[in-house]
PDB file of C-alpha atoms in Angstrom:
ATOM      1  CA  ALA A 182     -44.455  -0.724 -27.650  1.00 74.00           C
ATOM      2  CA  GLN A 183     -45.030  -1.013 -24.260  1.00 80.00           C
ATOM      3  CA  SER A 184     -46.924   1.849 -23.297  1.00 88.00           C
ATOM      4  CA  VAL A 185     -48.516   3.359 -19.967  1.00 93.00           C
ATOM      5  CA  THR A 186     -51.396   5.607 -19.333  1.00 95.00           C
ATOM      6  CA  GLN A 187     -52.082   7.951 -16.061  1.00 96.00           C
ATOM      7  CA  PRO A 188     -55.357   9.692 -17.244  1.00 96.00           C
ATOM      8  CA  ASP A 189     -55.329  11.702 -13.921  1.00 95.00           C
ATOM      9  CA  ILE A 190     -52.636  14.634 -14.012  1.00 94.00           C
ATOM     10  CA  HIS A 191     -53.918  15.399 -10.504  1.00 96.00           C
ATOM     11  CA  ILE A 192     -56.138  14.091  -8.068  1.00 97.00           C
ATOM     12  CA  THR A 193     -56.768  15.853  -4.971  1.00 97.00           C
ATOM     13  CA  VAL A 194     -58.811  13.494  -1.658  1.00 97.00           C
ATOM     14  CA  SER A 195     -59.716  14.657   1.544  1.00 97.00           C
ATOM     15  CA  GLU A 196     -57.901  13.513   4.796  1.00 97.00           C
ATOM     16  CA  GLY A 197     -59.568  10.203   5.602  1.00 97.00           C
ATOM     17  CA  ALA A 198     -61.288   9.503   1.649  1.00 97.00           C
ATOM     18  CA  SER A 199     -60.438   6.487  -0.530  1.00 97.00           C
ATOM     19  CA  LEU A 200     -58.489   6.193  -3.093  1.00 97.00           C
ATOM     20  CA  GLU A 201     -58.185   5.044  -6.314  1.00 97.00           C
ATOM     21  CA  LEU A 202     -55.187   6.031  -8.857  1.00 98.00           C
ATOM     22  CA  ARG A 203     -55.820   4.717 -12.835  1.00 98.00           C
ATOM     23  CA  CYS A 204     -53.459   3.230 -14.326  1.00 97.00           C
ATOM     24  CA  ASN A 205     -53.456   1.733 -18.239  1.00 96.00           C
ATOM     25  CA  TYR A 206     -50.892  -0.479 -20.330  1.00 93.00           C
ATOM     26  CA  SER A 207     -50.257  -1.876 -23.111  1.00 89.00           C
ATOM     27  CA  TYR A 208     -48.128  -4.870 -23.536  1.00 79.00           C
ATOM     28  CA  GLY A 209     -47.863  -8.200 -25.675  1.00 70.00           C
ATOM     29  CA  ALA A 210     -47.483 -10.607 -22.768  1.00 74.00           C
ATOM     30  CA  THR A 211     -48.282 -10.693 -19.133  1.00 74.00           C
ATOM     31  CA  PRO A 212     -46.668  -7.664 -17.729  1.00 84.00           C
ATOM     32  CA  TYR A 213     -44.309  -6.629 -14.814  1.00 88.00           C
ATOM     33  CA  LEU A 214     -46.026  -3.908 -13.367  1.00 91.00           C
ATOM     34  CA  PHE A 215     -45.229  -1.575 -10.273  1.00 92.00           C
ATOM     35  CA  TRP A 216     -46.502   1.663  -8.603  1.00 96.00           C
ATOM     36  CA  TYR A 217     -43.782   3.991  -7.452  1.00 94.00           C
ATOM     37  CA  VAL A 218     -44.046   6.821  -5.154  1.00 95.00           C
ATOM     38  CA  GLN A 219     -42.285   9.875  -4.908  1.00 91.00           C
ATOM     39  CA  SER A 220     -42.383  12.204  -2.096  1.00 88.00           C
ATOM     40  CA  PRO A 221     -41.001  16.145  -2.493  1.00 82.00           C
ATOM     41  CA  GLY A 222     -37.062  15.857  -2.406  1.00 75.00           C
ATOM     42  CA  GLN A 223     -37.314  12.691  -2.265  1.00 79.00           C
ATOM     43  CA  GLY A 224     -36.298   9.800  -4.850  1.00 82.00           C
ATOM     44  CA  LEU A 225     -38.656   6.644  -6.590  1.00 88.00           C
ATOM     45  CA  GLN A 226     -39.891   4.150  -3.830  1.00 90.00           C
ATOM     46  CA  LEU A 227     -41.484   1.001  -4.884  1.00 91.00           C
ATOM     47  CA  LEU A 228     -45.165   0.909  -3.597  1.00 94.00           C
ATOM     48  CA  LEU A 229     -46.131  -2.113  -4.791  1.00 93.00           C
ATOM     49  CA  LYS A 230     -45.383  -4.896  -8.022  1.00 91.00           C
ATOM     50  CA  TYR A 231     -47.048  -7.400  -9.842  1.00 90.00           C
ATOM     51  CA  PHE A 232     -45.489 -10.415 -11.496  1.00 84.00           C
ATOM     52  CA  SER A 233     -47.681 -12.980 -11.480  1.00 82.00           C
ATOM     53  CA  GLY A 234     -50.217 -14.838  -9.034  1.00 85.00           C
ATOM     54  CA  ASP A 235     -53.147 -13.516  -7.017  1.00 88.00           C
ATOM     55  CA  THR A 236     -54.200 -10.267  -9.005  1.00 91.00           C
ATOM     56  CA  LEU A 237     -54.988  -8.107  -5.383  1.00 96.00           C
ATOM     57  CA  VAL A 238     -51.247  -7.005  -4.351  1.00 95.00           C
ATOM     58  CA  GLN A 239     -50.741  -5.693  -1.119  1.00 96.00           C
ATOM     59  CA  GLY A 240     -47.837  -2.964  -0.566  1.00 95.00           C
ATOM     60  CA  ILE A 241     -46.336  -0.726   1.535  1.00 94.00           C
ATOM     61  CA  LYS A 242     -48.491   2.672   3.445  1.00 94.00           C
ATOM     62  CA  GLY A 243     -51.585   0.852   3.367  1.00 96.00           C
ATOM     63  CA  PHE A 244     -51.710   0.262  -0.641  1.00 97.00           C
ATOM     64  CA  GLU A 245     -53.038  -2.106  -2.997  1.00 97.00           C
ATOM     65  CA  ALA A 246     -53.235  -2.625  -6.771  1.00 98.00           C
ATOM     66  CA  GLU A 247     -55.189  -4.636  -9.155  1.00 96.00           C
ATOM     67  CA  PHE A 248     -54.336  -6.064 -12.120  1.00 94.00           C
ATOM     68  CA  LYS A 249     -57.362  -6.316 -14.176  1.00 94.00           C
ATOM     69  CA  ARG A 250     -55.908  -7.726 -17.920  1.00 91.00           C
ATOM     70  CA  SER A 251     -59.015  -7.983 -19.343  1.00 91.00           C
ATOM     71  CA  GLN A 252     -58.980  -4.130 -19.131  1.00 93.00           C
ATOM     72  CA  SER A 253     -55.301  -3.558 -18.745  1.00 93.00           C
ATOM     73  CA  SER A 254     -55.704  -2.132 -16.377  1.00 95.00           C
ATOM     74  CA  PHE A 255     -53.194  -1.815 -12.966  1.00 96.00           C
ATOM     75  CA  ASN A 256     -55.417   0.636 -10.826  1.00 98.00           C
ATOM     76  CA  LEU A 257     -53.507   1.493  -7.117  1.00 98.00           C
ATOM     77  CA  ARG A 258     -56.150   1.762  -4.156  1.00 98.00           C
ATOM     78  CA  LYS A 259     -56.168   2.780  -0.680  1.00 98.00           C
ATOM     79  CA  PRO A 260     -59.206   2.940   1.463  1.00 97.00           C
ATOM     80  CA  SER A 261     -58.043   5.913   3.658  1.00 97.00           C
ATOM     81  CA  VAL A 262     -55.572   8.668   2.645  1.00 97.00           C
ATOM     82  CA  HIS A 263     -53.536  10.356   5.720  1.00 96.00           C
ATOM     83  CA  TRP A 264     -51.587  13.904   4.973  1.00 95.00           C
ATOM     84  CA  SER A 265     -48.646  12.503   4.357  1.00 94.00           C
ATOM     85  CA  ASP A 266     -49.685  10.433   0.969  1.00 96.00           C
ATOM     86  CA  ALA A 267     -49.496  13.451  -0.889  1.00 96.00           C
ATOM     87  CA  ALA A 268     -46.739  12.489  -3.203  1.00 96.00           C
ATOM     88  CA  GLU A 269     -47.011  11.931  -7.354  1.00 95.00           C
ATOM     89  CA  TYR A 270     -47.146   8.467  -7.985  1.00 97.00           C
ATOM     90  CA  PHE A 271     -46.206   6.526 -11.110  1.00 96.00           C
ATOM     91  CA  CYS A 272     -47.370   3.390 -12.858  1.00 96.00           C
ATOM     92  CA  ALA A 273     -44.186   1.629 -14.526  1.00 93.00           C
ATOM     93  CA  VAL A 274     -44.394  -1.572 -16.758  1.00 90.00           C
ATOM     94  CA  ALA A 275     -41.545  -4.040 -17.745  1.00 84.00           C
ATOM     95  CA  ASN A 276     -41.102  -6.991 -19.544  1.00 67.00           C
ATOM     96  CA  SER A 277     -39.370  -9.896 -18.379  1.00 59.00           C
ATOM     97  CA  GLY A 278     -36.597 -10.193 -20.889  1.00 61.00           C
ATOM     98  CA  GLY A 279     -35.480  -6.368 -19.998  1.00 59.00           C
ATOM     99  CA  TYR A 280     -32.940  -5.990 -17.408  1.00 57.00           C
ATOM    100  CA  ASN A 281     -34.953  -3.606 -15.013  1.00 71.00           C
ATOM    101  CA  LYS A 282     -36.055  -1.358 -17.840  1.00 82.00           C
ATOM    102  CA  LEU A 283     -39.015   0.639 -16.630  1.00 88.00           C
ATOM    103  CA  ILE A 284     -41.591   2.235 -18.988  1.00 89.00           C
ATOM    104  CA  PHE A 285     -43.635   4.507 -16.478  1.00 92.00           C
ATOM    105  CA  GLY A 286     -46.488   6.739 -17.043  1.00 94.00           C
ATOM    106  CA  ALA A 287     -46.483  10.372 -16.661  1.00 92.00           C
ATOM    107  CA  GLY A 288     -47.908  10.104 -13.105  1.00 94.00           C
ATOM    108  CA  THR A 289     -50.722  11.508 -10.828  1.00 96.00           C
ATOM    109  CA  ARG A 290     -49.991  13.989  -8.086  1.00 96.00           C
ATOM    110  CA  LEU A 291     -51.419  13.657  -4.945  1.00 97.00           C
ATOM    111  CA  ALA A 292     -52.726  16.282  -3.275  1.00 97.00           C
ATOM    112  CA  VAL A 293     -54.846  15.633   0.271  1.00 97.00           C
ATOM    113  CA  HIS A 294     -56.575  18.482   2.151  1.00 94.00           C
ATOM    114  CA  PRO A 295     -57.344  18.011   6.019  1.00 88.00           C
TER     115      PRO A 295
ATOM    116  CA  GLU B 263     -31.799   1.747   5.736  1.00 71.00           C
ATOM    117  CA  PRO B 264     -29.289   1.272   2.553  1.00 73.00           C
ATOM    118  CA  GLU B 265     -30.121   4.300  -0.316  1.00 89.00           C
ATOM    119  CA  VAL B 266     -28.505   5.288  -3.460  1.00 93.00           C
ATOM    120  CA  THR B 267     -26.882   8.706  -3.208  1.00 94.00           C
ATOM    121  CA  GLN B 268     -26.899  11.150  -6.216  1.00 96.00           C
ATOM    122  CA  THR B 269     -24.665  14.555  -6.130  1.00 96.00           C
ATOM    123  CA  PRO B 270     -24.952  17.247  -6.539  1.00 96.00           C
ATOM    124  CA  SER B 271     -28.653  17.552  -5.846  1.00 94.00           C
ATOM    125  CA  HIS B 272     -28.585  20.249  -8.353  1.00 96.00           C
ATOM    126  CA  GLN B 273     -26.501  21.217 -11.551  1.00 97.00           C
ATOM    127  CA  VAL B 274     -26.718  24.607 -13.410  1.00 98.00           C
ATOM    128  CA  THR B 275     -24.318  24.545 -16.193  1.00 97.00           C
ATOM    129  CA  GLN B 276     -23.958  26.008 -19.860  1.00 97.00           C
ATOM    130  CA  MET B 277     -24.861  24.963 -23.034  1.00 97.00           C
ATOM    131  CA  GLY B 278     -22.143  22.937 -24.817  1.00 97.00           C
ATOM    132  CA  GLN B 279     -19.874  22.292 -21.215  1.00 97.00           C
ATOM    133  CA  GLU B 280     -19.589  18.558 -20.124  1.00 98.00           C
ATOM    134  CA  VAL B 281     -21.361  17.020 -17.063  1.00 98.00           C
ATOM    135  CA  ILE B 282     -21.306  14.407 -15.246  1.00 97.00           C
ATOM    136  CA  LEU B 283     -23.437  13.132 -12.605  1.00 98.00           C
ATOM    137  CA  ARG B 284     -21.966  10.774  -9.977  1.00 97.00           C
ATOM    138  CA  CYS B 285     -23.739   7.767  -8.072  1.00 97.00           C
ATOM    139  CA  VAL B 286     -23.303   5.937  -4.849  1.00 96.00           C
ATOM    140  CA  PRO B 287     -25.284   3.028  -5.614  1.00 95.00           C
ATOM    141  CA  ILE B 288     -26.189   0.069  -2.957  1.00 92.00           C
ATOM    142  CA  SER B 289     -23.208  -1.373  -1.586  1.00 89.00           C
ATOM    143  CA  ASN B 290     -23.948  -5.534  -2.701  1.00 86.00           C
ATOM    144  CA  HIS B 291     -25.930  -4.535  -5.640  1.00 89.00           C
ATOM    145  CA  LEU B 292     -24.182  -5.431  -9.350  1.00 88.00           C
ATOM    146  CA  TYR B 293     -26.664  -3.938 -11.680  1.00 90.00           C
ATOM    147  CA  PHE B 294     -26.725   0.420 -12.158  1.00 93.00           C
ATOM    148  CA  TYR B 295     -29.292   2.495 -14.317  1.00 94.00           C
ATOM    149  CA  TRP B 296     -30.094   5.768 -15.244  1.00 97.00           C
ATOM    150  CA  TYR B 297     -33.588   7.429 -15.800  1.00 96.00           C
ATOM    151  CA  ARG B 298     -34.168  10.574 -16.732  1.00 95.00           C
ATOM    152  CA  GLN B 299     -37.103  12.729 -16.173  1.00 92.00           C
ATOM    153  CA  ILE B 300     -37.745  16.376 -18.595  1.00 92.00           C
ATOM    154  CA  LEU B 301     -39.982  18.393 -15.888  1.00 87.00           C
ATOM    155  CA  GLY B 302     -43.761  17.954 -16.755  1.00 81.00           C
ATOM    156  CA  GLN B 303     -42.792  14.726 -18.885  1.00 85.00           C
ATOM    157  CA  LYS B 304     -42.352  10.713 -18.101  1.00 88.00           C
ATOM    158  CA  VAL B 305     -39.410   9.102 -16.172  1.00 91.00           C
ATOM    159  CA  GLU B 306     -37.466   7.111 -18.969  1.00 93.00           C
ATOM    160  CA  PHE B 307     -34.415   4.756 -19.010  1.00 93.00           C
ATOM    161  CA  LEU B 308     -31.402   5.762 -20.524  1.00 96.00           C
ATOM    162  CA  VAL B 309     -29.407   2.925 -19.369  1.00 95.00           C
ATOM    163  CA  SER B 310     -28.161  -0.336 -17.805  1.00 91.00           C
ATOM    164  CA  PHE B 311     -24.845  -1.457 -16.607  1.00 92.00           C
ATOM    165  CA  TYR B 312     -23.865  -4.631 -15.252  1.00 89.00           C
ATOM    166  CA  ASN B 313     -20.290  -6.013 -15.132  1.00 88.00           C
ATOM    167  CA  ASN B 314     -18.734  -2.818 -16.246  1.00 90.00           C
ATOM    168  CA  GLU B 315     -20.343  -3.038 -19.667  1.00 92.00           C
ATOM    169  CA  ILE B 316     -23.942  -1.288 -20.640  1.00 94.00           C
ATOM    170  CA  SER B 317     -26.834  -3.841 -20.459  1.00 89.00           C
ATOM    171  CA  GLU B 318     -29.086  -2.297 -22.584  1.00 89.00           C
ATOM    172  CA  LYS B 319     -29.759   1.453 -23.757  1.00 92.00           C
ATOM    173  CA  SER B 320     -32.612   3.551 -24.929  1.00 92.00           C
ATOM    174  CA  GLU B 321     -32.543   5.782 -28.034  1.00 92.00           C
ATOM    175  CA  ILE B 322     -31.870   9.169 -26.387  1.00 93.00           C
ATOM    176  CA  PHE B 323     -28.461   7.345 -24.679  1.00 96.00           C
ATOM    177  CA  ASP B 324     -26.565   8.401 -28.051  1.00 94.00           C
ATOM    178  CA  ASP B 325     -22.718   9.066 -28.211  1.00 94.00           C
ATOM    179  CA  GLN B 326     -22.881  12.206 -26.214  1.00 96.00           C
ATOM    180  CA  PHE B 327     -23.732  10.247 -23.046  1.00 97.00           C
ATOM    181  CA  SER B 328     -21.107   7.391 -21.380  1.00 97.00           C
ATOM    182  CA  VAL B 329     -21.055   5.432 -17.912  1.00 97.00           C
ATOM    183  CA  GLU B 330     -18.737   4.505 -15.567  1.00 95.00           C
ATOM    184  CA  ARG B 331     -18.081   2.787 -12.525  1.00 92.00           C
ATOM    185  CA  PRO B 332     -14.802   3.687 -11.827  1.00 86.00           C
ATOM    186  CA  ASP B 333     -14.258   2.596  -8.368  1.00 86.00           C
ATOM    187  CA  GLY B 334     -15.869   0.109  -6.472  1.00 78.00           C
ATOM    188  CA  SER B 335     -18.719   2.466  -5.408  1.00 86.00           C
ATOM    189  CA  ASN B 336     -19.283   5.028  -8.236  1.00 93.00           C
ATOM    190  CA  PHE B 337     -21.494   4.983 -10.802  1.00 96.00           C
ATOM    191  CA  THR B 338     -21.569   7.905 -13.385  1.00 97.00           C
ATOM    192  CA  LEU B 339     -23.153   9.621 -15.597  1.00 98.00           C
ATOM    193  CA  LYS B 340     -21.242  12.061 -18.195  1.00 98.00           C
ATOM    194  CA  ILE B 341     -22.647  13.922 -20.783  1.00 97.00           C
ATOM    195  CA  ARG B 342     -20.137  15.415 -23.403  1.00 96.00           C
ATOM    196  CA  SER B 343     -21.581  18.776 -24.315  1.00 95.00           C
ATOM    197  CA  THR B 344     -25.218  19.266 -22.796  1.00 97.00           C
ATOM    198  CA  LYS B 345     -27.824  20.123 -24.633  1.00 96.00           C
ATOM    199  CA  LEU B 346     -30.559  22.680 -23.715  1.00 97.00           C
ATOM    200  CA  GLU B 347     -32.711  19.961 -23.974  1.00 96.00           C
ATOM    201  CA  ASP B 348     -30.629  17.490 -21.581  1.00 97.00           C
ATOM    202  CA  SER B 349     -32.591  19.904 -18.784  1.00 97.00           C
ATOM    203  CA  ALA B 350     -33.747  17.336 -16.645  1.00 96.00           C
ATOM    204  CA  MET B 351     -33.758  15.673 -13.495  1.00 94.00           C
ATOM    205  CA  TYR B 352     -31.853  12.294 -13.769  1.00 97.00           C
ATOM    206  CA  PHE B 353     -32.226   9.257 -11.599  1.00 96.00           C
ATOM    207  CA  CYS B 354     -29.733   6.769 -10.139  1.00 96.00           C
ATOM    208  CA  ALA B 355     -30.715   3.115  -9.351  1.00 94.00           C
ATOM    209  CA  SER B 356     -29.448  -0.107  -8.631  1.00 92.00           C
ATOM    210  CA  SER B 357     -30.773  -3.557  -7.757  1.00 88.00           C
ATOM    211  CA  GLY B 358     -29.353  -6.892  -6.611  1.00 82.00           C
ATOM    212  CA  ARG B 359     -30.565  -8.950  -9.606  1.00 71.00           C
ATOM    213  CA  GLY B 360     -30.776  -8.216 -13.004  1.00 65.00           C
ATOM    214  CA  ARG B 361     -34.038  -9.165 -14.653  1.00 64.00           C
ATOM    215  CA  VAL B 362     -36.739  -7.716 -13.611  1.00 61.00           C
ATOM    216  CA  GLY B 363     -39.219  -9.858 -11.772  1.00 58.00           C
ATOM    217  CA  THR B 364     -36.445 -10.757  -9.428  1.00 62.00           C
ATOM    218  CA  GLY B 365     -34.812  -7.407  -8.390  1.00 64.00           C
ATOM    219  CA  GLU B 366     -36.387  -4.428  -6.941  1.00 78.00           C
ATOM    220  CA  LEU B 367     -34.914  -1.517  -8.591  1.00 85.00           C
ATOM    221  CA  PHE B 368     -33.580   1.725  -5.899  1.00 89.00           C
ATOM    222  CA  PHE B 369     -33.583   5.267  -6.129  1.00 91.00           C
ATOM    223  CA  GLY B 370     -31.228   7.827  -5.831  1.00 93.00           C
ATOM    224  CA  GLU B 371     -33.250  11.329  -4.785  1.00 91.00           C
ATOM    225  CA  GLY B 372     -32.536  13.120  -8.442  1.00 94.00           C
ATOM    226  CA  SER B 373     -29.707  15.396  -9.683  1.00 96.00           C
ATOM    227  CA  ARG B 374     -31.662  18.114 -11.241  1.00 96.00           C
ATOM    228  CA  LEU B 375     -29.390  19.343 -14.478  1.00 98.00           C
ATOM    229  CA  THR B 376     -30.238  22.828 -16.066  1.00 97.00           C
ATOM    230  CA  VAL B 377     -28.518  23.640 -18.796  1.00 97.00           C
ATOM    231  CA  LEU B 378     -28.554  27.439 -20.130  1.00 96.00           C
TER     232      LEU B 378
END
């Protein structure tokens, strides 16, 4: 069965510092991978997605993620965090046959210190 | 920017009562979904809906749940007889295309359901 693990429940970084949020997935075939962000009082917003091709994908708000098949990982990175990045981040996986049936991780809550 | 809207934002109900959560998907989208997140747990897929019928549903989506697109704009989730464990945030989503990889899911802000 497909699953997604986000090992870090909470992360705190200082504004301007770099960020890496971890995501590991379990899926037999080539996965479709996503990162969503949820700001307080907001819905889930897609940051980026990986379907195929270049394993380093760029997203909105200066985020990027790298797909590493050997490690079953899809970590999210940002070189310099802004206070407005404080939110909850969800990694998700889907299979090619599913009608947008996403399997989500538990989420990582990011706090940003000034 | 087009968005998915959900009402109510928060509903409190007594156990055993019926609840209807409403969603207005993005106007030209054809595929609709409900997900839920119990407090402190993962976001879980409930159901997908296309062409006025359910495309796929999870084990969570039992006979107490139903979905409907009563008109051209609304998409509803009904829980017939709520249980305490139905307390959760319910997210509606829509997409222009069905198969993952072809369309992005757009999520609403969620409806928080509290069952007492």
